[in-house]
Amino acid sequence: MVHSEAAAAADVLVAGAGPVGLTAAAELRRRGISCRIVDRLPARLPYAKAVGIQPRTLEIWDRMGFVRAALEAAVPMRGQLAYMNGVEQFRLDLVLPPEVPYRFAALPQYETERIIEEFLEGFGTRVERGTELVSFVQDADAVTCRLTTPGGEEEVRTRFLVGCDGAHSTVRKGLGLAFEGGAFPEEYMLADVEVDWDLPYGYGVRAMHRDDRGAVDDLLVCIPLPGDRRYRVSMLVPPELSTAPPQGGDAVAHGLEGGRVPELGHVQAVLDRLSPQPTRASALRWSSVFRISHRLVDRYGEGRVFVAGDAAHIHPPTGAQGMNTGIQDAWNLAWKLALTLEGA
């Protein structure tokens, strides 16, 4: 079945409904631009994933109009505690200049997506789930996109296409953009768990072990999440959970669907080695194994087609650069597209 092209037309088509794509669509709709947003997944994933929210992102959300909802759902980040071989090294308080209106916060990615999606729906636009961009061709006036939907195939012409479709982006590949970089050799595991300790609320925890040669050989990083003593914990992966192909390259396994994903016992073993005080992990909601990659496109778009977020750049998680940079990409692009479409 092929749907009518005219009935599906919009000024902008956004491919991908993660935080980046949702930001692009929400800013476009806020400015009165017709927009469709599609995502191949049938529903939002219930995974914490990216959790760090930077002050600049909160400033953008303030301008867009939903920062209050985000702050009500988030944990204010007060600072970080650092330990080496069981001994506290420092306690860092995150103090920002008075002219910065927002501080750092922690918010699970599924909450970030929910908040932006609800804001977007206030403009009458819903994410078209189970719908995937499979190809596109552009000319001087528009972009012709082919979609697969739950009802069949659809062809739509749009003035602009924005690819927020992740590290394996169809849009980036369709443009032929270079994506130079690579993956670091270390593998890590993540878990969303409750940790029964009495460390101060709102502080991240970084605990490391240094061997006799002075090299760090074990690592635990805990970021607080909303809930009672809930954290997203990051650790080096044990050999039995390794997903790396023998020749190297990127590999990810996540969820709780079975296979090589961390169980509560894996998390507890790391806490037993590195936690600054005796503690127990419980209530595992989600876990993941991943390698840290670093890649960057040679340009952000061509003609009427653009990429943003992980489709354009992927980062190590240090400093919460990935999602925040992507959200800022999307907002910056969206308001400029809106002015272009308005004839400014």
XYZ file of C-alpha atoms in Angstrom:
344
model
C 0.000 0.000 0.000
C 1.367 3.448 -0.918
C -0.239 6.426 0.773
C -1.033 9.731 -0.912
C 1.974 12.010 -1.108
C -0.028 15.206 -0.760
C -1.822 14.102 2.403
C 1.500 13.407 4.146
C 3.399 16.525 3.090
C 5.123 18.767 5.654
C 7.757 21.474 5.560
C 10.233 19.357 7.552
C 10.561 15.621 8.116
C 12.542 14.583 11.218
C 13.880 11.018 11.235
C 14.388 9.717 14.767
C 12.461 10.456 17.963
C 15.150 10.408 20.615
C 15.903 13.583 22.595
C 17.565 15.183 19.553
C 14.805 14.547 17.034
C 12.101 15.473 19.534
C 13.876 18.772 20.242
C 14.069 19.593 16.529
C 10.397 18.792 15.971
C 9.252 20.652 19.097
C 11.140 23.830 18.196
C 9.821 23.742 14.633
C 6.228 23.284 15.795
C 6.654 25.955 18.473
C 7.555 28.347 15.664
C 4.564 27.344 13.563
C 6.373 25.149 11.023
C 4.603 22.015 9.793
C 6.634 18.972 10.723
C 6.444 15.208 10.823
C 8.630 13.075 13.096
C 9.049 9.340 12.521
C 10.779 6.613 14.493
C 11.285 2.951 13.609
C 10.663 1.735 17.167
C 7.079 0.936 18.198
C 7.443 2.690 21.581
C 9.878 4.642 23.766
C 12.514 2.441 25.374
C 12.463 2.310 29.202
C 16.249 2.711 29.509
C 18.042 5.407 31.509
C 20.914 5.713 28.965
C 22.019 9.381 28.765
C 21.221 11.060 32.102
C 23.364 14.192 32.483
C 21.669 17.514 31.695
C 23.920 20.558 31.304
C 22.938 24.135 32.254
C 22.892 25.235 28.590
C 20.383 22.526 27.719
C 18.149 23.705 30.557
C 18.419 27.282 29.252
C 17.206 26.063 25.836
C 14.332 24.164 27.420
C 13.432 27.329 29.312
C 13.199 29.252 26.038
C 11.148 26.450 24.527
C 8.763 26.325 27.462
C 9.109 23.037 29.324
C 12.074 23.468 31.675
C 9.823 23.396 34.740
C 8.574 19.897 33.878
C 12.170 18.717 33.412
C 13.374 20.165 36.724
C 10.456 18.625 38.602
C 11.429 15.192 37.280
C 15.228 15.562 37.643
C 17.768 15.219 40.434
C 19.842 18.391 41.034
C 23.531 17.513 40.732
C 25.321 18.952 43.748
C 28.804 17.593 43.077
C 31.015 14.534 42.958
C 32.804 12.308 45.467
C 36.055 10.652 44.342
C 37.794 7.647 45.909
C 41.020 5.827 45.120
C 41.728 2.414 46.637
C 38.969 3.029 49.194
C 40.278 6.420 50.359
C 38.367 9.635 49.667
C 40.429 11.906 47.393
C 38.158 14.931 47.137
C 34.588 16.183 47.366
C 33.748 18.505 44.476
C 30.811 20.886 44.831
C 29.316 22.107 41.552
C 29.143 25.852 42.109
C 28.276 27.947 39.073
C 28.546 31.731 38.542
C 25.436 33.631 39.635
C 24.629 34.650 36.045
C 24.094 30.968 35.088
C 20.394 30.379 35.795
C 20.472 26.573 36.017
C 22.766 24.000 37.560
C 23.600 20.507 36.360
C 20.864 17.891 36.699
C 20.351 14.166 36.196
C 17.325 12.860 34.310
C 16.842 9.392 32.771
C 16.621 9.517 28.993
C 13.167 7.929 28.996
C 11.950 10.863 31.113
C 13.636 13.404 28.842
C 11.882 11.850 25.860
C 8.523 11.735 27.640
C 8.673 15.407 28.618
C 9.641 16.678 25.152
C 7.149 14.373 23.439
C 4.293 15.617 25.641
C 5.299 19.200 24.849
C 5.322 18.372 21.127
C 1.881 16.794 21.344
C 0.586 20.102 22.694
C 1.064 21.442 19.143
C -0.937 18.583 17.636
C 2.068 16.586 16.426
C 2.616 12.977 17.451
C 5.577 10.729 16.824
C 4.763 8.303 14.009
C 6.083 5.109 15.561
C 6.958 1.972 13.680
C 7.775 4.228 10.724
C 11.280 4.255 9.244
C 13.007 6.406 6.659
C 14.597 3.970 4.202
C 15.808 6.277 1.415
C 15.627 9.811 0.048
C 16.488 11.851 -3.031
C 16.734 15.632 -3.066
C 16.432 18.196 -5.834
C 16.597 21.992 -5.884
C 13.128 22.416 -4.345
C 12.460 19.499 -1.981
C 13.451 16.084 -0.652
C 11.538 12.974 -1.715
C 11.557 10.453 1.137
C 10.497 6.815 1.154
C 9.087 5.533 4.443
C 8.038 2.110 5.631
C 5.032 2.320 7.961
C 2.818 -0.199 9.777
C 0.406 0.192 6.850
C 2.931 -0.215 4.046
C 5.207 2.110 2.093
C 4.802 5.862 1.784
C 6.491 8.480 -0.376
C 6.531 12.063 0.855
C 8.087 15.295 -0.414
C 9.311 17.723 2.193
C 11.176 21.022 2.045
C 13.880 19.797 4.454
C 14.967 16.485 5.995
C 16.687 16.306 9.402
C 18.411 13.038 10.319
C 18.414 12.430 14.066
C 18.532 8.690 13.484
C 21.541 7.719 15.561
C 25.014 6.358 15.078
C 23.958 4.095 12.187
C 22.089 6.956 10.501
C 20.325 6.275 7.202
C 20.442 10.012 6.475
C 24.192 10.294 7.012
C 24.840 7.244 4.847
C 22.479 8.546 2.170
C 24.421 11.812 1.996
C 27.710 9.927 1.819
C 29.163 11.859 4.758
C 32.454 10.664 6.211
C 32.227 9.512 9.847
C 35.842 9.340 10.908
C 36.943 8.008 14.275
C 36.948 4.703 16.071
C 36.230 2.790 19.250
C 38.355 2.679 22.384
C 39.458 -0.853 23.347
C 37.849 -0.857 26.809
C 34.310 -2.166 27.296
C 31.932 -0.952 29.974
C 28.650 -2.011 31.503
C 25.827 0.172 32.740
C 23.036 -0.652 35.159
C 20.069 1.195 36.638
C 19.871 -0.001 40.265
C 19.136 0.991 43.840
C 22.241 1.249 46.049
C 21.771 0.974 49.807
C 24.315 3.454 51.135
C 24.110 6.756 53.013
C 26.330 8.911 50.797
C 24.978 12.471 50.364
C 22.061 12.897 47.956
C 22.730 14.521 44.596
C 26.446 13.655 44.400
C 27.986 11.500 41.733
C 30.427 8.872 42.976
C 33.664 7.898 41.219
C 35.661 5.069 42.804
C 38.828 3.648 41.247
C 41.541 1.137 42.035
C 45.149 1.753 41.121
C 47.534 -1.201 40.790
C 51.132 -1.428 42.028
C 52.371 0.302 38.862
C 49.998 3.223 39.349
C 47.602 2.287 36.530
C 43.840 2.365 37.084
C 42.594 -1.218 36.656
C 39.065 -0.993 38.107
C 36.385 1.689 37.947
C 32.936 2.518 39.328
C 30.969 5.664 38.384
C 27.517 6.292 39.899
C 25.137 9.062 38.785
C 22.046 9.679 40.958
C 18.624 9.171 39.393
C 15.160 10.129 40.614
C 13.956 7.660 43.224
C 15.120 6.282 46.548
C 18.915 5.860 46.335
C 18.672 5.025 42.646
C 21.796 5.319 40.468
C 23.013 4.656 36.972
C 26.266 2.814 37.579
C 29.117 2.413 35.058
C 31.815 -0.237 35.415
C 34.454 -2.081 33.417
C 32.929 -5.179 31.862
C 34.030 -8.639 33.045
C 35.390 -10.990 30.345
C 32.264 -13.165 30.263
C 30.143 -10.196 29.147
C 32.465 -8.940 26.408
C 30.670 -8.108 23.147
C 33.699 -6.912 21.186
C 34.226 -8.744 17.894
C 37.734 -10.243 17.638
C 38.772 -7.768 14.914
C 37.563 -4.762 16.917
C 34.709 -2.419 16.102
C 31.553 -1.239 17.825
C 29.213 -3.573 19.665
C 26.310 -2.958 22.044
C 23.993 -5.245 24.002
C 21.346 -3.800 26.280
C 18.019 -4.326 27.975
C 17.011 -7.230 30.182
C 16.148 -9.602 27.353
C 18.843 -12.146 28.165
C 22.153 -12.801 26.469
C 25.335 -11.036 27.472
C 23.923 -8.240 29.576
C 24.865 -7.516 33.199
C 22.897 -9.117 35.998
C 22.626 -7.902 39.569
C 25.481 -10.177 40.606
C 27.872 -8.456 38.191
C 26.995 -5.064 39.672
C 27.325 -6.341 43.229
C 30.776 -7.779 42.527
C 32.048 -4.334 41.474
C 30.425 -2.656 44.491
C 32.075 -5.214 46.770
C 35.461 -4.279 45.321
C 35.125 -0.507 45.009
C 32.225 0.947 47.020
C 33.432 3.463 49.635
C 31.192 1.734 52.200
C 29.575 -1.709 52.434
C 26.395 -1.693 50.354
C 23.947 -3.824 48.402
C 22.541 -3.297 44.922
C 18.922 -4.198 44.222
C 15.954 -3.571 41.916
C 17.809 -3.800 38.578
C 15.691 -2.056 35.922
C 18.029 -2.034 32.933
C 21.586 -2.977 32.028
C 23.879 -2.604 29.060
C 27.311 -3.466 27.688
C 28.984 -0.991 25.369
C 32.243 0.324 23.952
C 33.049 4.014 23.878
C 33.389 5.391 20.366
C 34.490 8.734 18.975
C 33.372 9.761 15.497
C 32.565 12.995 13.660
C 31.068 13.809 10.259
C 33.013 15.950 7.832
C 29.998 18.278 7.439
C 26.549 18.615 8.994
C 24.524 18.359 5.826
C 24.180 18.970 2.128
C 21.517 20.911 0.298
C 18.179 20.395 2.034
C 19.295 17.481 4.228
C 20.988 17.722 7.636
C 22.196 15.457 10.443
C 22.263 16.093 14.199
C 23.121 14.258 17.387
C 24.649 10.786 17.188
C 24.074 10.820 13.433
C 26.720 13.574 13.302
C 29.015 12.886 16.265
C 29.450 10.294 19.000
C 31.423 10.855 22.188
C 32.650 9.225 25.365
C 30.080 9.819 28.145
C 32.408 11.994 30.240
C 30.815 15.378 30.857
C 27.475 14.354 29.326
C 28.564 15.760 25.966
C 26.701 13.423 23.614
C 22.993 14.027 24.230
C 23.469 17.639 25.303
C 25.471 18.546 22.208
C 22.851 16.791 20.087
C 19.973 18.678 21.697
C 21.830 21.930 21.116
C 22.489 20.901 17.474
C 18.786 20.296 16.955
C 17.576 23.513 18.552
C 20.136 25.595 16.666
C 19.194 23.996 13.340
C 15.431 24.148 13.954
C 15.161 27.865 14.599
C 17.284 28.588 11.541
C 15.145 26.329 9.359
C 12.053 28.069 10.728
C 13.387 31.494 9.758
C 14.334 30.185 6.316
C 10.874 28.755 5.751
C 9.289 32.003 6.929
C 11.346 33.877 4.324
C 13.505 35.794 6.777
